[in-house]
XYZ file of C-alpha atoms in Angstrom:
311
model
C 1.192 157.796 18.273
C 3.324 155.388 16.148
C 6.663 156.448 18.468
C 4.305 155.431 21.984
C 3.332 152.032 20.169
C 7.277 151.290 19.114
C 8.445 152.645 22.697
C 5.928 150.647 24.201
C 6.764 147.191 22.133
C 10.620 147.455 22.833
C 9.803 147.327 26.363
C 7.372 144.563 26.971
C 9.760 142.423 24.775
C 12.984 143.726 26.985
C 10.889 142.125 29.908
C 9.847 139.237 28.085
C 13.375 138.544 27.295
C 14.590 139.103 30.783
C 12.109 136.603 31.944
C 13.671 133.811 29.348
C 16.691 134.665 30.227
C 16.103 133.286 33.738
C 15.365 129.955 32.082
C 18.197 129.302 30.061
C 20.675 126.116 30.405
C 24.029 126.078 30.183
C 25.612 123.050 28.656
C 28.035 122.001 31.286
C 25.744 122.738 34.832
C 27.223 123.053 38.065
C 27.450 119.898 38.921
C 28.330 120.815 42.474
C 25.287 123.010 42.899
C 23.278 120.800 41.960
C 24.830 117.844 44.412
C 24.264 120.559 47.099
C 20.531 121.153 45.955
C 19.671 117.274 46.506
C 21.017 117.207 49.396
C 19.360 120.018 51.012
C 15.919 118.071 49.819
C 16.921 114.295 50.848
C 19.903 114.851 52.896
C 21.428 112.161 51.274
C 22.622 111.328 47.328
C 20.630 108.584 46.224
C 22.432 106.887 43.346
C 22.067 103.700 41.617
C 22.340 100.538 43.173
C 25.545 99.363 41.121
C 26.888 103.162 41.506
C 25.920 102.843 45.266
C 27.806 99.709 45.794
C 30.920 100.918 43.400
C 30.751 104.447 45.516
C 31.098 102.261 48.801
C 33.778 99.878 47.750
C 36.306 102.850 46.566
C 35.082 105.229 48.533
C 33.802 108.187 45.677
C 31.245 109.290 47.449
C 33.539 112.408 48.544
C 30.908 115.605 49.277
C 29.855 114.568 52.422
C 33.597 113.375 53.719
C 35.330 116.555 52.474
C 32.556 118.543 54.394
C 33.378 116.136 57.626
C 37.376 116.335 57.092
C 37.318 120.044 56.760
C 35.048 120.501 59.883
C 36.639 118.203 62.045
C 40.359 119.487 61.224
C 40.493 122.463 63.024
C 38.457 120.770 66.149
C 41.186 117.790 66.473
C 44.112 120.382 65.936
C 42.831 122.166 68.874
C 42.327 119.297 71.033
C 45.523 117.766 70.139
C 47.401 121.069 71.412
C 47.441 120.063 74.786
C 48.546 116.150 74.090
C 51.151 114.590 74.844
C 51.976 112.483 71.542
C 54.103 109.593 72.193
C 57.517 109.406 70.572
C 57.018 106.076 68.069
C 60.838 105.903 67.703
C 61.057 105.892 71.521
C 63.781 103.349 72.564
C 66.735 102.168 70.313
C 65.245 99.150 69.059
C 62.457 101.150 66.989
C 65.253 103.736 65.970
C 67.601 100.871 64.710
C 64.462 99.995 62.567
C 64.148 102.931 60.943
C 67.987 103.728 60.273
C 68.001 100.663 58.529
C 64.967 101.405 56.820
C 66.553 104.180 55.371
C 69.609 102.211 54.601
C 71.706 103.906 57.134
C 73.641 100.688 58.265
C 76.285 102.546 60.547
C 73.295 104.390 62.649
C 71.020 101.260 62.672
C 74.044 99.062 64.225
C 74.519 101.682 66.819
C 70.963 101.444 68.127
C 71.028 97.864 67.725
C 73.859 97.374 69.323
C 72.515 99.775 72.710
C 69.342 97.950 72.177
C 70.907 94.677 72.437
C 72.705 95.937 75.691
C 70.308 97.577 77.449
C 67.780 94.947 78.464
C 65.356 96.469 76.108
C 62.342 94.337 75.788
C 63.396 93.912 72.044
C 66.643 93.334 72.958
C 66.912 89.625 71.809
C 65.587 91.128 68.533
C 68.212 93.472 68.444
C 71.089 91.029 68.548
C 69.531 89.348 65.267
C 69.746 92.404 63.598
C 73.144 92.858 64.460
C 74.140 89.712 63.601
C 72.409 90.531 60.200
C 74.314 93.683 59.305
C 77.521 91.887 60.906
C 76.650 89.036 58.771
C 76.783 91.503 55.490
C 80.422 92.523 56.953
C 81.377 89.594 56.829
C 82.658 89.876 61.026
C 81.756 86.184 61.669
C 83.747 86.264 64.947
C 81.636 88.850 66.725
C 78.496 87.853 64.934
C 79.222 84.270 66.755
C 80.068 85.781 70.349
C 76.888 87.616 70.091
C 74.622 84.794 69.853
C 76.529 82.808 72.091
C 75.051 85.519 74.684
C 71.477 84.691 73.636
C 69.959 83.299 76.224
C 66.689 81.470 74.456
C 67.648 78.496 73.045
C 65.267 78.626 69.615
C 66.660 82.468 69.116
C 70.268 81.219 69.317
C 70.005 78.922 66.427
C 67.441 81.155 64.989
C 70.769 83.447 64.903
C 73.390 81.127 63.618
C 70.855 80.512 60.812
C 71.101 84.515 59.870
C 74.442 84.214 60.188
C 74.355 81.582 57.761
C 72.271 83.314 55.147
C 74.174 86.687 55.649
C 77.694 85.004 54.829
C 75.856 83.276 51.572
C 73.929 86.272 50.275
C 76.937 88.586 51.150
C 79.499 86.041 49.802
C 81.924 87.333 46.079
C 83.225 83.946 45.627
C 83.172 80.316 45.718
C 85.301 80.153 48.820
C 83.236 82.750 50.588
C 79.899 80.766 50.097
C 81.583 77.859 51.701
C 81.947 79.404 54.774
C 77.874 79.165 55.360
C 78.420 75.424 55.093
C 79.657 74.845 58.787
C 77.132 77.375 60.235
C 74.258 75.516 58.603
C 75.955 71.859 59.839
C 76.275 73.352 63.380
C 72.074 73.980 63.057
C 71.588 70.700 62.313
C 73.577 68.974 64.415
C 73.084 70.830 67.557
C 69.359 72.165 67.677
C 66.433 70.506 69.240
C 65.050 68.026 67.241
C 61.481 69.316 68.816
C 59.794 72.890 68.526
C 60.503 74.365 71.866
C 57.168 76.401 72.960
C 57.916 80.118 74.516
C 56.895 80.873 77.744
C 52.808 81.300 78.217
C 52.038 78.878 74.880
C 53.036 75.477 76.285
C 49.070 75.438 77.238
C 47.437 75.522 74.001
C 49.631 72.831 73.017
C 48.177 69.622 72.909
C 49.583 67.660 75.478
C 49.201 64.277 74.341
C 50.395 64.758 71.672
C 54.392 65.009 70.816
C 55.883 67.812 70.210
C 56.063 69.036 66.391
C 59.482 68.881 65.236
C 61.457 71.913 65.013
C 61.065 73.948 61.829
C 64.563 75.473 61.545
C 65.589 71.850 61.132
C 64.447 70.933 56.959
C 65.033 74.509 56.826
C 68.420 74.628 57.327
C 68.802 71.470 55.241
C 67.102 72.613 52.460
C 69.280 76.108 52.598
C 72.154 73.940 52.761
C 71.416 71.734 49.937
C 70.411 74.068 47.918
C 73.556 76.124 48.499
C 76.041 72.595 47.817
C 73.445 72.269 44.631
C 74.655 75.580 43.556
C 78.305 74.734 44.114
C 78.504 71.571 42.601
C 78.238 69.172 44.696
C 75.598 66.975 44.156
C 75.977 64.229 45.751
C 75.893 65.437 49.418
C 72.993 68.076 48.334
C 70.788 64.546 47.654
C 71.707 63.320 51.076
C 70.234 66.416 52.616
C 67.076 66.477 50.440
C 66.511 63.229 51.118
C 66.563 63.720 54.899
C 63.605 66.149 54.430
C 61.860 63.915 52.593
C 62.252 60.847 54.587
C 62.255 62.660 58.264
C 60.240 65.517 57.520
C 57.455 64.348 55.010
C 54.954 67.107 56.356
C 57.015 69.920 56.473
C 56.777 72.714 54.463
C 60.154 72.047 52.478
C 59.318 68.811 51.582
C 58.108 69.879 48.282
C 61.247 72.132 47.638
C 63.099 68.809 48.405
C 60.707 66.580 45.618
C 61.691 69.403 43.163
C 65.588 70.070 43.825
C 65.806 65.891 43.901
C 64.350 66.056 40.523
C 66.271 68.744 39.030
C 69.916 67.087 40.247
C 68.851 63.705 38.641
C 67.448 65.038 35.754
C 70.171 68.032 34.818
C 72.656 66.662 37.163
C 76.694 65.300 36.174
C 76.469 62.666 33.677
C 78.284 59.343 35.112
C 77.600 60.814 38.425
C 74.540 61.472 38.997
C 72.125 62.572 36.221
C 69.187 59.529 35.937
C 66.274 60.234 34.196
C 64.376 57.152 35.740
C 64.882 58.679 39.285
C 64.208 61.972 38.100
C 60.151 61.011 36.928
C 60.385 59.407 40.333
C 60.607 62.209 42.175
C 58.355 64.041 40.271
C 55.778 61.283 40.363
C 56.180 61.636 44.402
C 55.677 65.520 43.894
C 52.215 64.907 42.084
C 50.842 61.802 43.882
C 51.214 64.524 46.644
C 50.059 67.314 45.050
C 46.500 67.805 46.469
C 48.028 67.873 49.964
C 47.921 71.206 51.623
C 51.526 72.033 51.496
C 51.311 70.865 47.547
C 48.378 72.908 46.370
C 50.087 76.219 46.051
C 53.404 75.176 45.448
C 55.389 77.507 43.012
C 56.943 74.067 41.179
C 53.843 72.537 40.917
C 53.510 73.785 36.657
C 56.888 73.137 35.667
C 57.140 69.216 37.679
C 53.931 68.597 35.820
C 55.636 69.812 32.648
C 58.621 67.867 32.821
C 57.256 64.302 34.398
C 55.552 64.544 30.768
C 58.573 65.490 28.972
C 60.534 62.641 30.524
């Protein structure tokens, strides 16, 4: 009787065990289950307002757009079977581009140079990349035949300023740097004095209104003065700046020009040039200025401040 009563007690607790064990919690749950679970109830995870918002702006909500990518892959595989996908290095132009990308000068000139040849829409934008890479060669006689086949005006000198800045940045020595200086002249002696509007935009110009000077003009002054600055000279690097200042006071060199004035009286050749009274002038023009639009985020703005007071 005893041995029935133990029997019996072993196996109501057996079952009372496997009920309990039904109900126990692990300490790291699925958390993927139980994403799935509340989904199947709302159809949607509702979270938090501040986790909503942080979910939406870096884009962690990832269940439901891992289900979507996975679904839709094999779909737009199959449709995309019997497209014809477009080639996006189609043409020499785009293939120039990416040679050179890739630093693969000697490919990118060939394309450039069939581009440039080929009456290629980008063909004009070809040349300037040529002239670039030429530029980097130093091959300033077929750089300049090149853009003397430009036929738009604002891209020619557009050129001859590349050329400029290619001989500069590509120049070992003193001498070679100097050879930019007669490219840069030629700019500003020769270009349009006025922006010259492509085809299609001369209506949204204002007519009554003059035309806005051309852009590559204190451009190619400041580049050159700048460069002279660098070399030594002074002297003519003032005239230039001062040019900007005086002819283009709205331009977006003009507070380039403030600054470099500043610098050459301030750190410039004693007996020559160095004046700390005309330095602080300059300066002061810079910061009278300096809520202006084309003063408000300029890079010198810190360090004029810093050294009017210092002076």
């Amino acid at each position: 009787m005893k041995t029935f009563f133990l029997i019996g007690l072993f196996l109501y607790g057996s079952i009372l065990f496997s009920e309990e064990s039904n109900n126990i919690h692990l300490p790291f749950p699925n958390l993927s289950d139980e994403i799935q679970v509340e989904e199947k109830v709302s159809g949607e995870v509702i979270l938090p307002r501040d986790t909503r918002e942080k979910a939406s702006l870096e884009n962690s909500s990832l269940p439901h757009q891992k289900e979507n990518s996975e679904s839709n892959t094999p779909k737009n595989s199959a449709k995309k079977k019997n497209e014809i996908i477009e080639d996006p290095y189609k043409g020499s132009y785009p293939r120039g581009s990416y040679h050179l990308n890739r630093a693969d000068k000697q490919s990118a000139l060939k394309e450039f140079n069939q581009s440039s040849s080929s009456g290629e829409a980008n063909a004009n934008l070809a040349k300037l990349e040529v002239i670039r890479l030429l530029a980097n060669e130093r091959k300033t006689s077929q750089a300049k035949s090149i853009i003397e086949s430009i036929d738009n005006t604002d891209l020619k000198f557009k050129a001859y300023f590349e050329l400029g800045m290619g001989l500069e940045n590509s120049a070992k020595t003193k001498k070679e740097k100097e050879e930019s200086i007669p490219i840069y002249l030629h700019i500003i002696s020769e270009a349009p004095r006025q922006l010259i509007f492509e085809k299609g935009k001369e209506e949204k110009a204002d007519k009554d209104a003059p035309p806005p000077p051309n852009p590559l003009l204190p451009r190619s002054r400041f580049t050159l003065a700048n460069l002279l600055f660098q070399l030594g000279e002074d002297l003519p690097a003032l005239d230039h700046l001062a040019k900007i200042i005086l002819d283009f006071p709205n331009s977006e060199y003009v507070d380039d020009a403030l600054y470099l004035s500043g610098r050459i009286y301030e750190d410039g050749q004693p007996g020559l040039v160095r004046d700390s009274k005309k330095a602080k002038k300059y300066y002061k023009i810079f910061l009278n200025r300096k809520n202006e639009e084309m003063f408000k985020n300029s890079i010198y703005r810190k360090e004029v401040e810093e050294r009017y007071k210092n002076l």
